[in-house]
């Protein structure tokens, strides 16, 4: 890939030659949901692994999830005004559109102070004002698209971007070919580098089923699984780890107790790596980040896509794996408690089928996606690629 943008603003008004492995200032724009935020976190971690003196700032709306997740790191979070537009009704759409200029002005103020070398757009609506502000300041811009069907934000921002990184090959036709790079969807380091000792902390001798409903849980999956417990005939050999979301935690926990099924139930699991590692079978939605995580980890999975996701993109994500034998796809409207119990018990006693599915999933994974993206960002900026072995891999970054 040709090194573009060899002349980078030095911040003192004149161009400067690239310095070998010089520290970079990187803005990561957008978040909102875990599906957007976690790939950005993986990219940030990779930048810090290259040079511990790199400086990273996230710019988004500062919602509770962003503050909670980033609050566990030393990455800085700046907030701007932004609201989604699509599918909210004409009056809410008009109100959201009127907030865009304010968001751009707020983003420009932060960008002028921070003077980034690079802005990374994650695709959520809050990335829009930041990327537009970066374009006005002539900062290099890269976008990451997590889903097969690009979201409206990335479709709008694509003309302003120098690079567009794709998670799925099927997305190629939707963007200018000279801009795109197929990289996969970045996965957080803690998922790939978890410790065996942590993974052994629960139910290792049993067939482990991990149910993930996303950061907010999935009510229809929760209720169907609760009913499925009564249809299980081999309860003693099963162990469930169930992320329920806050609303259903008590109801689901009580169901496992009343059915005498071994389980670990929580509204939200912060440390997912050991849980993924221990899981024999995963039942989950099909958000792009979840798809990336299960393939990077090489896990067998039953996808139940969220039916109201924008443009039904979760079904498209899941179908990409299911069509290749790397997953099962069950539509939300077709969920059946007895059938779900039967599939769980089938895989529990047919390890060859489980292993074949997991192997195909692993073949579609991109565990090196963050590294590939950061490599290309360095080339885009014309700065020598450097991996700082002494730098922290635990997401530590100097606040500024």
GROMACS .gro file of C-alpha atoms in nm:
model
  400
    1UNK     CA    1   0.000   0.000   0.000
    2UNK     CA    2   0.142   0.330  -0.101
    3UNK     CA    3   0.230   0.557   0.189
    4UNK     CA    4  -0.005   0.848   0.160
    5UNK     CA    5  -0.002   1.177   0.343
    6UNK     CA    6   0.373   1.193   0.396
    7UNK     CA    7   0.339   1.557   0.491
    8UNK     CA    8   0.167   1.592   0.828
    9UNK     CA    9   0.081   1.910   1.006
   10UNK     CA   10   0.332   1.962   1.285
   11UNK     CA   11   0.102   2.182   1.486
   12UNK     CA   12   0.336   2.478   1.441
   13UNK     CA   13   0.192   2.586   1.109
   14UNK     CA   14   0.430   2.415   0.864
   15UNK     CA   15   0.464   2.064   0.725
   16UNK     CA   16   0.719   1.829   0.876
   17UNK     CA   17   0.878   1.506   0.760
   18UNK     CA   18   0.760   1.189   0.929
   19UNK     CA   19   0.965   1.097   1.231
   20UNK     CA   20   1.047   0.734   1.288
   21UNK     CA   21   0.793   0.592   1.533
   22UNK     CA   22   0.704   0.936   1.664
   23UNK     CA   23   0.409   0.949   1.905
   24UNK     CA   24   0.071   0.998   1.740
   25UNK     CA   25  -0.240   1.181   1.850
   26UNK     CA   26  -0.548   0.979   1.756
   27UNK     CA   27  -0.915   1.067   1.795
   28UNK     CA   28  -1.164   0.781   1.799
   29UNK     CA   29  -1.508   0.911   1.708
   30UNK     CA   30  -1.833   0.749   1.810
   31UNK     CA   31  -1.944   0.469   2.036
   32UNK     CA   32  -2.296   0.461   2.171
   33UNK     CA   33  -2.332   0.083   2.185
   34UNK     CA   34  -2.083  -0.190   2.259
   35UNK     CA   35  -2.095  -0.287   1.891
   36UNK     CA   36  -1.931   0.043   1.800
   37UNK     CA   37  -1.735   0.115   2.117
   38UNK     CA   38  -1.548  -0.215   2.159
   39UNK     CA   39  -1.387  -0.214   1.811
   40UNK     CA   40  -1.269   0.139   1.884
   41UNK     CA   41  -1.128   0.024   2.216
   42UNK     CA   42  -0.942  -0.258   2.038
   43UNK     CA   43  -0.791  -0.008   1.793
   44UNK     CA   44  -0.691   0.221   2.079
   45UNK     CA   45  -0.522  -0.067   2.261
   46UNK     CA   46  -0.327  -0.154   1.948
   47UNK     CA   47  -0.206   0.204   1.902
   48UNK     CA   48  -0.082   0.203   2.260
   49UNK     CA   49   0.095  -0.130   2.201
   50UNK     CA   50   0.291   0.036   1.920
   51UNK     CA   51   0.407   0.332   2.124
   52UNK     CA   52   0.328   0.398   2.489
   53UNK     CA   53   0.360   0.771   2.420
   54UNK     CA   54   0.072   0.774   2.170
   55UNK     CA   55  -0.223   0.979   2.292
   56UNK     CA   56  -0.580   0.862   2.236
   57UNK     CA   57  -0.905   1.047   2.300
   58UNK     CA   58  -1.258   0.917   2.241
   59UNK     CA   59  -1.522   1.168   2.134
   60UNK     CA   60  -1.888   1.069   2.159
   61UNK     CA   61  -2.204   1.160   2.348
   62UNK     CA   62  -2.072   1.030   2.680
   63UNK     CA   63  -2.361   0.792   2.748
   64UNK     CA   64  -2.356   0.561   3.053
   65UNK     CA   65  -2.205   0.265   2.864
   66UNK     CA   66  -1.920   0.476   2.727
   67UNK     CA   67  -1.847   0.626   3.066
   68UNK     CA   68  -1.861   0.286   3.236
   69UNK     CA   69  -1.636   0.105   2.986
   70UNK     CA   70  -1.385   0.384   2.930
   71UNK     CA   71  -1.392   0.468   3.299
   72UNK     CA   72  -1.217   0.134   3.356
   73UNK     CA   73  -0.930   0.251   3.132
   74UNK     CA   74  -0.710   0.557   3.120
   75UNK     CA   75  -0.843   0.667   2.782
   76UNK     CA   76  -0.992   1.013   2.782
   77UNK     CA   77  -1.358   1.067   2.682
   78UNK     CA   78  -1.485   1.400   2.548
   79UNK     CA   79  -1.857   1.461   2.493
   80UNK     CA   80  -2.046   1.633   2.215
   81UNK     CA   81  -2.413   1.681   2.125
   82UNK     CA   82  -2.552   1.423   1.882
   83UNK     CA   83  -2.867   1.217   1.831
   84UNK     CA   84  -2.967   0.944   1.588
   85UNK     CA   85  -3.191   1.033   1.296
   86UNK     CA   86  -3.301   0.716   1.121
   87UNK     CA   87  -3.630   0.554   1.223
   88UNK     CA   88  -3.726   0.810   1.489
   89UNK     CA   89  -4.023   0.983   1.330
   90UNK     CA   90  -4.024   1.312   1.142
   91UNK     CA   91  -4.028   1.547   1.443
   92UNK     CA   92  -3.749   1.368   1.627
   93UNK     CA   93  -3.552   1.352   1.302
   94UNK     CA   94  -3.590   1.727   1.256
   95UNK     CA   95  -3.483   1.792   1.616
   96UNK     CA   96  -3.180   1.567   1.574
   97UNK     CA   97  -3.082   1.734   1.247
   98UNK     CA   98  -3.093   2.075   1.413
   99UNK     CA   99  -2.838   1.956   1.669
  100UNK     CA  100  -2.579   1.863   1.406
  101UNK     CA  101  -2.426   2.214   1.373
  102UNK     CA  102  -2.387   2.235   1.751
  103UNK     CA  103  -2.217   1.895   1.754
  104UNK     CA  104  -1.977   1.999   1.478
  105UNK     CA  105  -1.884   2.320   1.662
  106UNK     CA  106  -1.822   2.124   1.984
  107UNK     CA  107  -1.614   1.869   1.792
  108UNK     CA  108  -1.409   2.143   1.623
  109UNK     CA  109  -1.329   2.297   1.960
  110UNK     CA  110  -1.197   1.963   2.090
  111UNK     CA  111  -1.008   1.884   1.769
  112UNK     CA  112  -0.839   2.224   1.759
  113UNK     CA  113  -0.720   2.172   2.115
  114UNK     CA  114  -0.608   1.814   2.063
  115UNK     CA  115  -0.459   1.856   1.710
  116UNK     CA  116  -0.492   1.489   1.606
  117UNK     CA  117  -0.284   1.324   1.336
  118UNK     CA  118  -0.571   1.088   1.264
  119UNK     CA  119  -0.945   1.058   1.326
  120UNK     CA  120  -1.106   0.712   1.335
  121UNK     CA  121  -1.483   0.701   1.275
  122UNK     CA  122  -1.666   0.401   1.425
  123UNK     CA  123  -1.991   0.436   1.234
  124UNK     CA  124  -2.232   0.547   1.508
  125UNK     CA  125  -2.427   0.870   1.470
  126UNK     CA  126  -2.200   1.050   1.716
  127UNK     CA  127  -1.908   0.995   1.478
  128UNK     CA  128  -2.069   1.225   1.219
  129UNK     CA  129  -1.993   1.569   1.369
  130UNK     CA  130  -1.642   1.462   1.470
  131UNK     CA  131  -1.547   1.328   1.127
  132UNK     CA  132  -1.692   1.634   0.956
  133UNK     CA  133  -1.493   1.855   1.192
  134UNK     CA  134  -1.178   1.657   1.119
  135UNK     CA  135  -1.237   1.700   0.746
  136UNK     CA  136  -1.273   2.076   0.787
  137UNK     CA  137  -0.936   2.077   0.966
  138UNK     CA  138  -0.783   1.857   0.693
  139UNK     CA  139  -0.699   1.577   0.935
  140UNK     CA  140  -0.653   1.228   0.795
  141UNK     CA  141  -0.974   1.024   0.836
  142UNK     CA  142  -1.037   0.649   0.844
  143UNK     CA  143  -1.371   0.476   0.896
  144UNK     CA  144  -1.450   0.129   1.022
  145UNK     CA  145  -1.768  -0.048   0.911
  146UNK     CA  146  -1.864  -0.337   1.137
  147UNK     CA  147  -2.164  -0.477   0.949
  148UNK     CA  148  -2.225  -0.629   0.606
  149UNK     CA  149  -2.477  -0.356   0.527
  150UNK     CA  150  -2.316  -0.018   0.602
  151UNK     CA  151  -2.494   0.215   0.840
  152UNK     CA  152  -2.622   0.554   0.731
  153UNK     CA  153  -2.343   0.743   0.913
  154UNK     CA  154  -2.063   0.567   0.728
  155UNK     CA  155  -2.249   0.598   0.397
  156UNK     CA  156  -2.266   0.974   0.448
  157UNK     CA  157  -1.907   1.007   0.570
  158UNK     CA  158  -1.744   0.781   0.309
  159UNK     CA  159  -1.660   1.066   0.065
  160UNK     CA  160  -1.462   1.242   0.339
  161UNK     CA  161  -1.253   0.936   0.437
  162UNK     CA  162  -0.903   0.843   0.326
  163UNK     CA  163  -0.958   0.477   0.419
  164UNK     CA  164  -1.259   0.255   0.490
  165UNK     CA  165  -1.193  -0.068   0.679
  166UNK     CA  166  -1.445  -0.349   0.625
  167UNK     CA  167  -1.540  -0.645   0.842
  168UNK     CA  168  -1.703  -0.846   0.562
  169UNK     CA  169  -1.592  -0.904   0.204
  170UNK     CA  170  -1.955  -0.874   0.092
  171UNK     CA  171  -1.945  -0.499   0.170
  172UNK     CA  172  -1.681  -0.415  -0.094
  173UNK     CA  173  -1.925  -0.304  -0.363
  174UNK     CA  174  -2.075  -0.032  -0.143
  175UNK     CA  175  -1.769   0.197  -0.124
  176UNK     CA  176  -1.506   0.341  -0.356
  177UNK     CA  177  -1.265   0.051  -0.424
  178UNK     CA  178  -0.947   0.259  -0.387
  179UNK     CA  179  -1.039   0.345  -0.027
  180UNK     CA  180  -1.137   0.006   0.111
  181UNK     CA  181  -0.931  -0.250   0.299
  182UNK     CA  182  -1.076  -0.582   0.420
  183UNK     CA  183  -0.951  -0.612   0.778
  184UNK     CA  184  -1.220  -0.777   0.985
  185UNK     CA  185  -1.371  -0.631   1.300
  186UNK     CA  186  -1.120  -0.554   1.582
  187UNK     CA  187  -1.150  -0.762   1.898
  188UNK     CA  188  -1.035  -0.642   2.239
  189UNK     CA  189  -0.704  -0.779   2.364
  190UNK     CA  190  -0.852  -0.915   2.686
  191UNK     CA  191  -1.066  -1.158   2.485
  192UNK     CA  192  -0.767  -1.296   2.296
  193UNK     CA  193  -0.521  -1.292   2.585
  194UNK     CA  194  -0.729  -1.434   2.871
  195UNK     CA  195  -0.576  -1.674   3.123
  196UNK     CA  196  -0.657  -2.043   3.144
  197UNK     CA  197  -0.673  -2.023   3.525
  198UNK     CA  198  -0.960  -1.774   3.505
  199UNK     CA  199  -1.143  -1.988   3.251
  200UNK     CA  200  -1.129  -2.287   3.486
  201UNK     CA  201  -1.316  -2.101   3.759
  202UNK     CA  202  -1.654  -2.258   3.689
  203UNK     CA  203  -1.823  -2.572   3.562
  204UNK     CA  204  -1.533  -2.704   3.355
  205UNK     CA  205  -1.643  -3.066   3.377
  206UNK     CA  206  -1.988  -2.986   3.232
  207UNK     CA  207  -2.106  -2.881   2.887
  208UNK     CA  208  -2.105  -2.502   2.909
  209UNK     CA  209  -2.365  -2.288   2.730
  210UNK     CA  210  -2.298  -1.913   2.722
  211UNK     CA  211  -2.604  -1.692   2.653
  212UNK     CA  212  -2.527  -1.332   2.552
  213UNK     CA  213  -2.798  -1.077   2.487
  214UNK     CA  214  -2.569  -0.781   2.434
  215UNK     CA  215  -2.496  -0.517   2.697
  216UNK     CA  216  -2.869  -0.465   2.759
  217UNK     CA  217  -2.970  -0.831   2.743
  218UNK     CA  218  -3.226  -0.983   2.504
  219UNK     CA  219  -3.571  -1.032   2.655
  220UNK     CA  220  -3.707  -1.275   2.396
  221UNK     CA  221  -3.399  -1.498   2.426
  222UNK     CA  222  -3.421  -1.483   2.805
  223UNK     CA  223  -3.786  -1.585   2.818
  224UNK     CA  224  -3.746  -1.864   2.561
  225UNK     CA  225  -3.442  -2.003   2.742
  226UNK     CA  226  -3.628  -1.999   3.074
  227UNK     CA  227  -3.905  -2.208   2.915
  228UNK     CA  228  -3.645  -2.435   2.750
  229UNK     CA  229  -3.505  -2.533   3.091
  230UNK     CA  230  -3.817  -2.738   3.156
  231UNK     CA  231  -3.761  -2.938   2.837
  232UNK     CA  232  -3.403  -3.041   2.920
  233UNK     CA  233  -3.353  -3.410   2.994
  234UNK     CA  234  -2.980  -3.403   3.081
  235UNK     CA  235  -2.964  -3.118   3.331
  236UNK     CA  236  -2.686  -3.266   3.541
  237UNK     CA  237  -2.437  -3.245   3.254
  238UNK     CA  238  -2.505  -2.882   3.168
  239UNK     CA  239  -2.376  -2.552   3.299
  240UNK     CA  240  -2.512  -2.215   3.182
  241UNK     CA  241  -2.351  -1.873   3.190
  242UNK     CA  242  -2.623  -1.619   3.116
  243UNK     CA  243  -2.590  -1.244   3.059
  244UNK     CA  244  -2.945  -1.122   3.105
  245UNK     CA  245  -2.948  -0.744   3.112
  246UNK     CA  246  -3.066  -0.567   3.427
  247UNK     CA  247  -3.440  -0.605   3.368
  248UNK     CA  248  -3.445  -0.985   3.352
  249UNK     CA  249  -3.166  -1.083   3.590
  250UNK     CA  250  -3.383  -1.180   3.887
  251UNK     CA  251  -3.641  -1.365   3.676
  252UNK     CA  252  -3.377  -1.571   3.492
  253UNK     CA  253  -3.177  -1.652   3.805
  254UNK     CA  254  -3.491  -1.777   3.979
  255UNK     CA  255  -3.577  -1.998   3.680
  256UNK     CA  256  -3.241  -2.175   3.695
  257UNK     CA  257  -3.284  -2.228   4.069
  258UNK     CA  258  -3.637  -2.365   4.038
  259UNK     CA  259  -3.535  -2.602   3.757
  260UNK     CA  260  -3.224  -2.710   3.952
  261UNK     CA  261  -2.993  -2.624   3.662
  262UNK     CA  262  -2.638  -2.511   3.740
  263UNK     CA  263  -2.585  -2.156   3.619
  264UNK     CA  264  -2.403  -1.830   3.664
  265UNK     CA  265  -2.641  -1.540   3.598
  266UNK     CA  266  -2.552  -1.172   3.582
  267UNK     CA  267  -2.697  -0.863   3.422
  268UNK     CA  268  -2.364  -0.784   3.258
  269UNK     CA  269  -2.023  -0.951   3.255
  270UNK     CA  270  -1.735  -0.706   3.237
  271UNK     CA  271  -1.462  -0.967   3.183
  272UNK     CA  272  -1.577  -1.174   2.886
  273UNK     CA  273  -1.253  -1.345   2.784
  274UNK     CA  274  -1.260  -1.634   3.033
  275UNK     CA  275  -1.632  -1.688   2.968
  276UNK     CA  276  -1.583  -1.713   2.592
  277UNK     CA  277  -1.292  -1.950   2.643
  278UNK     CA  278  -1.485  -2.185   2.868
  279UNK     CA  279  -1.802  -2.189   2.652
  280UNK     CA  280  -1.873  -2.499   2.444
  281UNK     CA  281  -2.178  -2.344   2.277
  282UNK     CA  282  -2.282  -1.979   2.253
  283UNK     CA  283  -2.639  -1.854   2.203
  284UNK     CA  284  -2.653  -1.486   2.116
  285UNK     CA  285  -2.768  -1.199   1.898
  286UNK     CA  286  -2.571  -1.128   1.581
  287UNK     CA  287  -2.433  -0.779   1.624
  288UNK     CA  288  -2.113  -0.731   1.428
  289UNK     CA  289  -1.891  -0.720   1.736
  290UNK     CA  290  -2.038  -1.042   1.875
  291UNK     CA  291  -1.987  -1.208   1.535
  292UNK     CA  292  -1.625  -1.088   1.535
  293UNK     CA  293  -1.566  -1.216   1.887
  294UNK     CA  294  -1.709  -1.565   1.837
  295UNK     CA  295  -1.516  -1.613   1.512
  296UNK     CA  296  -1.191  -1.477   1.656
  297UNK     CA  297  -1.232  -1.717   1.949
  298UNK     CA  298  -1.339  -2.004   1.720
  299UNK     CA  299  -1.665  -2.088   1.895
  300UNK     CA  300  -1.977  -2.281   1.792
  301UNK     CA  301  -2.278  -2.053   1.800
  302UNK     CA  302  -2.653  -2.036   1.756
  303UNK     CA  303  -2.740  -1.686   1.634
  304UNK     CA  304  -3.083  -1.539   1.709
  305UNK     CA  305  -3.062  -1.196   1.536
  306UNK     CA  306  -3.240  -0.895   1.681
  307UNK     CA  307  -3.526  -0.853   1.432
  308UNK     CA  308  -3.555  -0.475   1.467
  309UNK     CA  309  -3.191  -0.389   1.400
  310UNK     CA  310  -3.147  -0.121   1.132
  311UNK     CA  311  -3.203  -0.273   0.785
  312UNK     CA  312  -3.212  -0.616   0.955
  313UNK     CA  313  -2.831  -0.613   0.944
  314UNK     CA  314  -2.799  -0.871   1.223
  315UNK     CA  315  -2.970  -1.133   1.008
  316UNK     CA  316  -2.727  -1.055   0.725
  317UNK     CA  317  -2.433  -1.085   0.966
  318UNK     CA  318  -2.552  -1.422   1.095
  319UNK     CA  319  -2.639  -1.558   0.751
  320UNK     CA  320  -2.281  -1.501   0.636
  321UNK     CA  321  -2.164  -1.760   0.890
  322UNK     CA  322  -2.465  -1.991   0.870
  323UNK     CA  323  -2.434  -2.022   0.492
  324UNK     CA  324  -2.080  -2.153   0.543
  325UNK     CA  325  -2.169  -2.400   0.817
  326UNK     CA  326  -1.998  -2.183   1.080
  327UNK     CA  327  -2.313  -2.117   1.284
  328UNK     CA  328  -2.681  -2.196   1.319
  329UNK     CA  329  -2.931  -1.919   1.243
  330UNK     CA  330  -3.267  -1.912   1.422
  331UNK     CA  331  -3.500  -1.621   1.352
  332UNK     CA  332  -3.646  -1.452   1.659
  333UNK     CA  333  -4.003  -1.518   1.544
  334UNK     CA  334  -3.924  -1.888   1.503
  335UNK     CA  335  -3.776  -1.942   1.850
  336UNK     CA  336  -3.926  -2.242   2.024
  337UNK     CA  337  -3.836  -2.351   2.377
  338UNK     CA  338  -3.854  -2.724   2.309
  339UNK     CA  339  -3.650  -2.691   1.989
  340UNK     CA  340  -3.388  -2.477   2.164
  341UNK     CA  341  -3.353  -2.736   2.443
  342UNK     CA  342  -3.318  -3.007   2.179
  343UNK     CA  343  -3.037  -2.820   1.999
  344UNK     CA  344  -2.848  -2.765   2.324
  345UNK     CA  345  -2.868  -3.134   2.414
  346UNK     CA  346  -2.780  -3.240   2.058
  347UNK     CA  347  -2.452  -3.051   2.069
  348UNK     CA  348  -2.381  -3.171   2.422
  349UNK     CA  349  -2.370  -3.531   2.298
  350UNK     CA  350  -2.233  -3.468   1.947
  351UNK     CA  351  -1.891  -3.308   2.005
  352UNK     CA  352  -1.782  -3.375   1.646
  353UNK     CA  353  -2.062  -3.155   1.509
  354UNK     CA  354  -1.975  -2.886   1.763
  355UNK     CA  355  -1.606  -2.897   1.678
  356UNK     CA  356  -1.674  -2.884   1.303
  357UNK     CA  357  -1.886  -2.571   1.343
  358UNK     CA  358  -1.628  -2.409   1.571
  359UNK     CA  359  -1.348  -2.482   1.322
  360UNK     CA  360  -1.542  -2.321   1.038
  361UNK     CA  361  -1.614  -2.018   1.256
  362UNK     CA  362  -1.244  -1.983   1.339
  363UNK     CA  363  -1.166  -1.994   0.967
  364UNK     CA  364  -1.377  -1.679   0.921
  365UNK     CA  365  -1.225  -1.492   1.216
  366UNK     CA  366  -0.987  -1.197   1.207
  367UNK     CA  367  -0.810  -1.193   1.545
  368UNK     CA  368  -0.543  -0.966   1.392
  369UNK     CA  369  -0.792  -0.703   1.268
  370UNK     CA  370  -0.676  -0.427   1.505
  371UNK     CA  371  -0.314  -0.488   1.412
  372UNK     CA  372  -0.396  -0.477   1.039
  373UNK     CA  373  -0.586  -0.150   1.078
  374UNK     CA  374  -0.315   0.020   1.284
  375UNK     CA  375  -0.044  -0.096   1.042
  376UNK     CA  376  -0.235   0.068   0.759
  377UNK     CA  377  -0.296   0.387   0.959
  378UNK     CA  378   0.080   0.424   1.010
  379UNK     CA  379   0.134   0.377   0.637
  380UNK     CA  380  -0.138   0.628   0.560
  381UNK     CA  381   0.037   0.885   0.780
  382UNK     CA  382   0.379   0.799   0.638
  383UNK     CA  383   0.516   0.719   0.983
  384UNK     CA  384   0.742   0.420   1.044
  385UNK     CA  385   0.563   0.124   1.199
  386UNK     CA  386   0.694   0.039   1.544
  387UNK     CA  387   0.588  -0.210   1.807
  388UNK     CA  388   0.688  -0.104   2.158
  389UNK     CA  389   0.740  -0.430   2.349
  390UNK     CA  390   0.767  -0.237   2.674
  391UNK     CA  391   0.437  -0.056   2.632
  392UNK     CA  392   0.135  -0.158   2.837
  393UNK     CA  393  -0.108  -0.396   2.673
  394UNK     CA  394  -0.362  -0.335   2.945
  395UNK     CA  395  -0.514  -0.025   2.792
  396UNK     CA  396  -0.320   0.232   2.994
  397UNK     CA  397  -0.289   0.572   2.836
  398UNK     CA  398  -0.167   0.905   2.974
  399UNK     CA  399  -0.453   1.147   3.026
  400UNK     CA  400  -0.410   1.494   2.886
   0.00000   0.00000   0.00000
